[in-house]
Backbone as JSON, one array per atom type, in Angstrom:
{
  "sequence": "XXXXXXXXXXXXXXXXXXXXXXXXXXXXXXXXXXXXXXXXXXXXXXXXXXXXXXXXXXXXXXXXXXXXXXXXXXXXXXXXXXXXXXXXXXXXXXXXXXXXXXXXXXXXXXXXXXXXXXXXXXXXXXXXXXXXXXXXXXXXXXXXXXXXXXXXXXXXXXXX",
  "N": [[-13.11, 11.42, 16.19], [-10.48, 12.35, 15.62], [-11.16, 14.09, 13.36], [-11.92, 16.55, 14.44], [-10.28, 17.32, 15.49], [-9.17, 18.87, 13.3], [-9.87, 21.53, 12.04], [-7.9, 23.29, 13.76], [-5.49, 23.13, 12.91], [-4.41, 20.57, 12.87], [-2.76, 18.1, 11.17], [-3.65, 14.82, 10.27], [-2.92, 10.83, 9.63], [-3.89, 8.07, 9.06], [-2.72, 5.14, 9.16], [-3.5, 2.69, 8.09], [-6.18, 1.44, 6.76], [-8.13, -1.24, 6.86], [-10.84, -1.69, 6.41], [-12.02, 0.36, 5.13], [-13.24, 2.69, 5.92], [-12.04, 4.76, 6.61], [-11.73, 6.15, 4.56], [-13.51, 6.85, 3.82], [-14.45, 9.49, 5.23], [-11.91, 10.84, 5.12], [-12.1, 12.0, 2.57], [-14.58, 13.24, 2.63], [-13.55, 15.3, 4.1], [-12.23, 16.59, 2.62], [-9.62, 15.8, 2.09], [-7.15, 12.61, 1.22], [-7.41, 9.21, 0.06], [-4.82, 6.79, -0.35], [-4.34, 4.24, -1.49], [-2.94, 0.76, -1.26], [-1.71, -1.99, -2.72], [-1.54, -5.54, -3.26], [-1.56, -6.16, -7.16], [-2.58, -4.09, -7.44], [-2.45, -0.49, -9.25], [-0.93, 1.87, -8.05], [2.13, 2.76, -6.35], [4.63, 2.81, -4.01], [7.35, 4.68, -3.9], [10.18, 4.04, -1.98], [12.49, 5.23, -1.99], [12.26, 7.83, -2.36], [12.8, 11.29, -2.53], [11.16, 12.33, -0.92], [9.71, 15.19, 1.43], [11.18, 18.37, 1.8], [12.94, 19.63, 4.22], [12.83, 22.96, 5.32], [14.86, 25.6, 5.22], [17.45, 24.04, 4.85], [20.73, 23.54, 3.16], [21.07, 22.94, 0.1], [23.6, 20.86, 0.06], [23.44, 19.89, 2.46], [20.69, 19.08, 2.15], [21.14, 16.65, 0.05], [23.07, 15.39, 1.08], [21.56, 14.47, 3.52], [19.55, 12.91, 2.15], [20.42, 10.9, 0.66], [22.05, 9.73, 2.71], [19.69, 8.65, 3.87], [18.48, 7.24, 2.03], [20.27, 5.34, 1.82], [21.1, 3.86, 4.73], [17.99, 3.02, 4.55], [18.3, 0.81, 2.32], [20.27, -0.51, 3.06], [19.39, -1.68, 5.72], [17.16, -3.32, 4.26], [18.75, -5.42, 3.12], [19.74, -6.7, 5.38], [17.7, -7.6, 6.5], [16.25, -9.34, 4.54], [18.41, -11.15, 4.16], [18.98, -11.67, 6.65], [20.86, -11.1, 8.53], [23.73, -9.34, 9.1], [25.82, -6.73, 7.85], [28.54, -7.1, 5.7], [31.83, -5.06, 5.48], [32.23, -4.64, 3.05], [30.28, -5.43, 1.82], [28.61, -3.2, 2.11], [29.52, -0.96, 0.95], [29.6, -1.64, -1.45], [26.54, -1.54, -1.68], [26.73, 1.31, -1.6], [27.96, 2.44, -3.19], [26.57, 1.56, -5.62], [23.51, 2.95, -5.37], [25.28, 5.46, -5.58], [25.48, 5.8, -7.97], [23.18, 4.9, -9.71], [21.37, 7.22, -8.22], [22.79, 8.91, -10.29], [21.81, 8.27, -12.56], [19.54, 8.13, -13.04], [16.62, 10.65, -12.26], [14.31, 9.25, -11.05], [15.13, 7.45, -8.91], [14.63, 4.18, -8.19], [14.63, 1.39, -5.89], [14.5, -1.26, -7.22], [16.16, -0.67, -9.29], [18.84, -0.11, -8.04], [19.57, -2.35, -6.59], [19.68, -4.23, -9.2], [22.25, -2.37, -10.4], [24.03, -3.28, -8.09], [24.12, -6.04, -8.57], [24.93, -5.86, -11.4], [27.18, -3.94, -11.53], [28.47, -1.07, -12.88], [31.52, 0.48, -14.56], [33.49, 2.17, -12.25], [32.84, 4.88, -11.88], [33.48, 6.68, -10.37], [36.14, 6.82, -9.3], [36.26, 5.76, -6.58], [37.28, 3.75, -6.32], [39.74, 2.87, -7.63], [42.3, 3.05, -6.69], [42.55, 0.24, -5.75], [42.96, -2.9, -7.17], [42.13, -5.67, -6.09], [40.09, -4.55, -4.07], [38.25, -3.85, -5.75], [37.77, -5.87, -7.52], [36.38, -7.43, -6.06], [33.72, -5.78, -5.2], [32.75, -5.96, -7.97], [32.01, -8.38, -8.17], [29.45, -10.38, -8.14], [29.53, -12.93, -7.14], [31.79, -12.96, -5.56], [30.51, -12.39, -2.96], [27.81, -14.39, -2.63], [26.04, -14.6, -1.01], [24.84, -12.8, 0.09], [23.92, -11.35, -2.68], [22.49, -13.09, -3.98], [20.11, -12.82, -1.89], [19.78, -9.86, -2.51], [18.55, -10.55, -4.79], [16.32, -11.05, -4.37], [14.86, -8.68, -3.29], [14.84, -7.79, -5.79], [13.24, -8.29, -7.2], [10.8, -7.01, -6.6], [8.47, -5.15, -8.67], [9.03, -3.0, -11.11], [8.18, 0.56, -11.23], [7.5, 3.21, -12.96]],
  "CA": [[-12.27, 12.11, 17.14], [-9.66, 13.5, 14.58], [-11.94, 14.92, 12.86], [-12.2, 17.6, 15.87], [-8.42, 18.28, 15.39], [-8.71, 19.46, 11.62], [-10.11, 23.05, 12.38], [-6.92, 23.57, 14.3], [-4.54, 22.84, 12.02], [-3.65, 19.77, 13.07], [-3.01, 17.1, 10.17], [-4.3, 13.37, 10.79], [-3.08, 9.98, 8.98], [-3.96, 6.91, 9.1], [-1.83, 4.43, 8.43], [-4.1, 1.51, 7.82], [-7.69, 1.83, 6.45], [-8.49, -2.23, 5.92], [-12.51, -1.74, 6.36], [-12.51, 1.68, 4.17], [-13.96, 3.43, 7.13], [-11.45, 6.04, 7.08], [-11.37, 6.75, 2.91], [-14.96, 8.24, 3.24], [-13.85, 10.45, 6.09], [-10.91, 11.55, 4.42], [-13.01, 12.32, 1.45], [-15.15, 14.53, 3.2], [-13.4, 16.42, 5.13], [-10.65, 17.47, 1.4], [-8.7, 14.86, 2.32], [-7.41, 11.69, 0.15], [-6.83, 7.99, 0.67], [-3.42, 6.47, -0.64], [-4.98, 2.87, -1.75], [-1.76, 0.23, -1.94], [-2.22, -3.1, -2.48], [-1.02, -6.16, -4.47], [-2.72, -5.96, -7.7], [-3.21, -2.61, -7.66], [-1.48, 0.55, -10.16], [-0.71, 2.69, -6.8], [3.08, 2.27, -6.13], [4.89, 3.67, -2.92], [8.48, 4.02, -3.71], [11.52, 4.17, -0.4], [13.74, 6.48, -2.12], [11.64, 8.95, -3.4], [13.78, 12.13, -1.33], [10.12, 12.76, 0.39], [9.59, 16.51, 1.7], [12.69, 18.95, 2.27], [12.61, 21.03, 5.32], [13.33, 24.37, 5.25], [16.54, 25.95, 6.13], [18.77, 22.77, 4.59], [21.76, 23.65, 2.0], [21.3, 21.52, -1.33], [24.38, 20.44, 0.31], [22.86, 19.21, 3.87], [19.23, 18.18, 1.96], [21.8, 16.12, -0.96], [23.5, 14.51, 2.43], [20.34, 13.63, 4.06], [18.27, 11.88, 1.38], [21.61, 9.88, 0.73], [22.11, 8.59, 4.39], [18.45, 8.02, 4.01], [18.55, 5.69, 1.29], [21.69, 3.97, 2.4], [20.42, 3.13, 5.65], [16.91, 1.65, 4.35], [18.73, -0.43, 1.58], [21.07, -1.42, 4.34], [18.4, -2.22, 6.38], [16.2, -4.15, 3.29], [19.23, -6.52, 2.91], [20.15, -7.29, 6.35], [16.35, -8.08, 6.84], [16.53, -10.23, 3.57], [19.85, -11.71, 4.38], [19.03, -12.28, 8.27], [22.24, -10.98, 8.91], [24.36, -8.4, 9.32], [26.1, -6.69, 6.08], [30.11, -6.5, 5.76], [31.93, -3.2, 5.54], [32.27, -4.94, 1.77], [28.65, -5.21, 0.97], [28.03, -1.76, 2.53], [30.39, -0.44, 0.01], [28.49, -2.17, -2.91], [25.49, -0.71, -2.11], [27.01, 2.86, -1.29], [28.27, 2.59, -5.08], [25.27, 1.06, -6.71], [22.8, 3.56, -4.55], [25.21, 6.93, -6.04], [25.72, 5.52, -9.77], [21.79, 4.87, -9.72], [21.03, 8.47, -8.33], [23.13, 9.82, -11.14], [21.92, 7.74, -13.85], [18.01, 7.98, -12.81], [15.66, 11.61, -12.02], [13.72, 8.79, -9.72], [15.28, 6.15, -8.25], [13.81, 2.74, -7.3], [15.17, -0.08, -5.52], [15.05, -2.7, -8.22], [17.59, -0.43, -10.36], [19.63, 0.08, -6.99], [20.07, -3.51, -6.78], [20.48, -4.44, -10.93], [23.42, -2.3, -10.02], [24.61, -3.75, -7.03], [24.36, -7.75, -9.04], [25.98, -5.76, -12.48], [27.8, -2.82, -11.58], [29.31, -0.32, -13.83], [32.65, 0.77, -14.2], [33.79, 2.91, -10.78], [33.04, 6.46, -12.28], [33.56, 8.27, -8.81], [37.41, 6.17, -8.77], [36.88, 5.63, -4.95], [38.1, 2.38, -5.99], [40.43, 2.83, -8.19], [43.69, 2.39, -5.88], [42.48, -1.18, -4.9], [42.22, -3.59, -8.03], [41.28, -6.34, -5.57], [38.46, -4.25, -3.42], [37.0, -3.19, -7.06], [36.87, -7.05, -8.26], [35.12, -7.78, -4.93], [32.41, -5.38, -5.17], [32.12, -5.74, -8.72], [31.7, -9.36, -9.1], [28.29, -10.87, -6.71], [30.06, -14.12, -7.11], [32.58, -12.87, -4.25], [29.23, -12.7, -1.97], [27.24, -14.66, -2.94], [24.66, -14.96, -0.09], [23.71, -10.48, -0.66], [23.75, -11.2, -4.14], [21.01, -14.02, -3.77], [19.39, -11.86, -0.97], [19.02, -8.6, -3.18], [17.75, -11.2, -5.9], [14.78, -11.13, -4.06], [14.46, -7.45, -3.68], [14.64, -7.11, -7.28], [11.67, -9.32, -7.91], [9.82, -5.91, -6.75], [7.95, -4.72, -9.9], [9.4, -1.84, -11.6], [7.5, 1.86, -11.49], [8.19, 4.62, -13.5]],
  "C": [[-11.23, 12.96, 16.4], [-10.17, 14.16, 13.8], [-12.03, 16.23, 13.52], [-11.25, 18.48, 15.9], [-8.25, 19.12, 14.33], [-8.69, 21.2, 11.97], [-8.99, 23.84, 13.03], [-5.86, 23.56, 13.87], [-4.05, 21.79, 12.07], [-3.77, 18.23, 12.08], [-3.07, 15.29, 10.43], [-3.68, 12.05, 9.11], [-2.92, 8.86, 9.49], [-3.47, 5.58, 8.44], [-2.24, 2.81, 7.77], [-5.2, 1.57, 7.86], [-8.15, 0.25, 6.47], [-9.9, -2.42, 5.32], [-12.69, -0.8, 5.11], [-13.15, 2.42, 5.1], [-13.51, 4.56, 6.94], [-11.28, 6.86, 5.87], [-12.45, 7.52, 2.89], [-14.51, 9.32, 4.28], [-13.03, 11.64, 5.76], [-11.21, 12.28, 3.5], [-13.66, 13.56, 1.82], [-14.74, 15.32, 3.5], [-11.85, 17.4, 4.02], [-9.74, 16.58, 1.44], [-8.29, 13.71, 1.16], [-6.95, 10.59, 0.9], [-5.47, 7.97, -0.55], [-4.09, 4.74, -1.02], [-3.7, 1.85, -2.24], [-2.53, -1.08, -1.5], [-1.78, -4.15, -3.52], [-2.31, -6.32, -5.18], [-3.1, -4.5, -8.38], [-1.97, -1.17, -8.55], [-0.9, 1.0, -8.93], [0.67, 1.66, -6.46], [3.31, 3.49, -5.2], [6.58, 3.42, -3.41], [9.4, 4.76, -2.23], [12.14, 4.63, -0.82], [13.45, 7.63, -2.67], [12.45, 9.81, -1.95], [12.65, 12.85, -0.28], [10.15, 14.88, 0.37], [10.53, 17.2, 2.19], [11.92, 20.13, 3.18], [12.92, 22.04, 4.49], [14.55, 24.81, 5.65], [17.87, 25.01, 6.07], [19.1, 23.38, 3.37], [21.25, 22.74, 0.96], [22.49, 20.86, -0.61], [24.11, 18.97, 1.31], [21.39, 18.24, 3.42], [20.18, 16.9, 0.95], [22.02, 14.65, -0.01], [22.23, 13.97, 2.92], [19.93, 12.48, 3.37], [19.26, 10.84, 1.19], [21.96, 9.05, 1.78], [20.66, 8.5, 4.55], [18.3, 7.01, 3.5], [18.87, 4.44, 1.08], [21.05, 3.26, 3.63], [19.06, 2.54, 5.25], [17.53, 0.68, 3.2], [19.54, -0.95, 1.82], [20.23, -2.53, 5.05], [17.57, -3.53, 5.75], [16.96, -5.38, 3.26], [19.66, -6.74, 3.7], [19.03, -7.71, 6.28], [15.93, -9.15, 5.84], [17.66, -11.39, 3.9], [19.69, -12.44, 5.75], [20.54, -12.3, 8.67], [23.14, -9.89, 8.88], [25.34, -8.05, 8.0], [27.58, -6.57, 6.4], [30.18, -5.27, 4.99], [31.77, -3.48, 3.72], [31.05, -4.79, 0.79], [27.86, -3.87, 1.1], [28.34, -0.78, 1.35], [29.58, -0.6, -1.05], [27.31, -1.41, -2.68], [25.56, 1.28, -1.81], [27.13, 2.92, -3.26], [27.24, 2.81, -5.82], [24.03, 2.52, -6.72], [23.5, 5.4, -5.84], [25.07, 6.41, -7.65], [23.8, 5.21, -9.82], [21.05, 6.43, -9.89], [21.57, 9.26, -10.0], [23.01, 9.45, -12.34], [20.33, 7.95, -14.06], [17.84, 9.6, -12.03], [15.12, 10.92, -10.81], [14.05, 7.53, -9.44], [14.52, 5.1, -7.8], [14.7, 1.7, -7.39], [15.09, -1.28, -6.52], [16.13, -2.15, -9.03], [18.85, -0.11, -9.31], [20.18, -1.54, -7.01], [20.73, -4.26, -8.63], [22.23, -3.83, -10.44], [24.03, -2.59, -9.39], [24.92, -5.35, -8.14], [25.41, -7.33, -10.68], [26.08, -4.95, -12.49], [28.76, -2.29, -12.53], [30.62, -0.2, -13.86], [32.46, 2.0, -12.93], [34.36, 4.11, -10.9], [33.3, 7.36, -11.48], [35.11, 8.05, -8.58], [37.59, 6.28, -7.46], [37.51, 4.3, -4.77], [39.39, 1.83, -6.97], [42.48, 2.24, -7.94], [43.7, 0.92, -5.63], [41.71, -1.81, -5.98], [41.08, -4.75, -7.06], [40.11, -5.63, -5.06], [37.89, -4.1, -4.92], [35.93, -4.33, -7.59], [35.75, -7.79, -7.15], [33.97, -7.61, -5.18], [31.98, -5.56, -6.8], [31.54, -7.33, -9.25], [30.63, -10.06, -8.21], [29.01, -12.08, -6.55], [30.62, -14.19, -5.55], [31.75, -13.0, -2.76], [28.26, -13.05, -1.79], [25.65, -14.76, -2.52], [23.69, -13.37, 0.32], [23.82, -10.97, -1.72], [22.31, -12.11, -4.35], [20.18, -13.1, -3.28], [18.96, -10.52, -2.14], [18.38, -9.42, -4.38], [16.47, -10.71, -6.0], [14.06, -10.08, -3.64], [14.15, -6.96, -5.08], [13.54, -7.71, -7.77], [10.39, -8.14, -7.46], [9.68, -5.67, -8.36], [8.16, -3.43, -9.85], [8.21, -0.79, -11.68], [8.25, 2.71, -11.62], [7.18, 5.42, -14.26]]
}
């Protein structure tokens, strides 16, 4: 049936092949499969900045991919955590998240977290006015139960 659509321009994916039904298909028709799987070389990473519209500033695309990232590694450790994140732990991973970008070409979530459990010094000084907030976010001790929680994000296997 999607097959029918191609001629039209209209682009088709399937988000779950488990039989292989849909890899010869794809095949045929110029297409490719995406093959992930434990076990397997084929890595997908969640912060790659994906495809930039058209018509966005470096400014506005910079902003985007950033409140993109934040919100899924918000998301990863509430869903880890089973719980909701303080404005404290939000902070930590706002930090970890830019000192990552600016230390890494391609970001991945296990060096997002490393930084979040042993963060750098606070090269942007947004925390510089507030010794206490700094020793908060910089020590996991202070939170212990995200610091456990991203543990177990970081047990993803590194690609680079």
């Amino acid at each position: 049936m999607y097959t029918q659509s191609l001629p039209f321009g209209r682009r088709v994916y399937v988000p779950g092949d488990p039989k292989g039904e849909h890899t010869a298909v794809a095949n045929a028709v110029g297409g490719r499969a995406i093959v992930l799987g434990h076990g397997l070389n084929t890595r997908l990473n969640p912060l790659d900045e994906g495809h930039r519209p058209t018509g966005l500033s470096d400014e506005q695309w910079a902003s985007t991919v950033a409140a993109r990232r934040r919100d899924l590694i918000g998301a990863l450790a509430e869903t880890v955590l089973a719980r909701g994140l303080s404005p404290l732990e939000h902070t930590a991973i706002d930090i970890a998240l830019t000192q990552t970008v600016r230390e890494n070409d391609v970001p991945i979530l296990p060096m997002v977290v490393d930084r979040v459990l042993a963060p750098s010094t606070d090269a942007d000084g947004r925390l510089a006015d507030s010794s206490a907030t700094h020793c908060a976010v910089s020590s996991p001790v202070i939170w212990p139960g995200c610091s456990m929680g991203l543990r177990r994000l970081r047990s993803i296997r590194r690609c680079r």
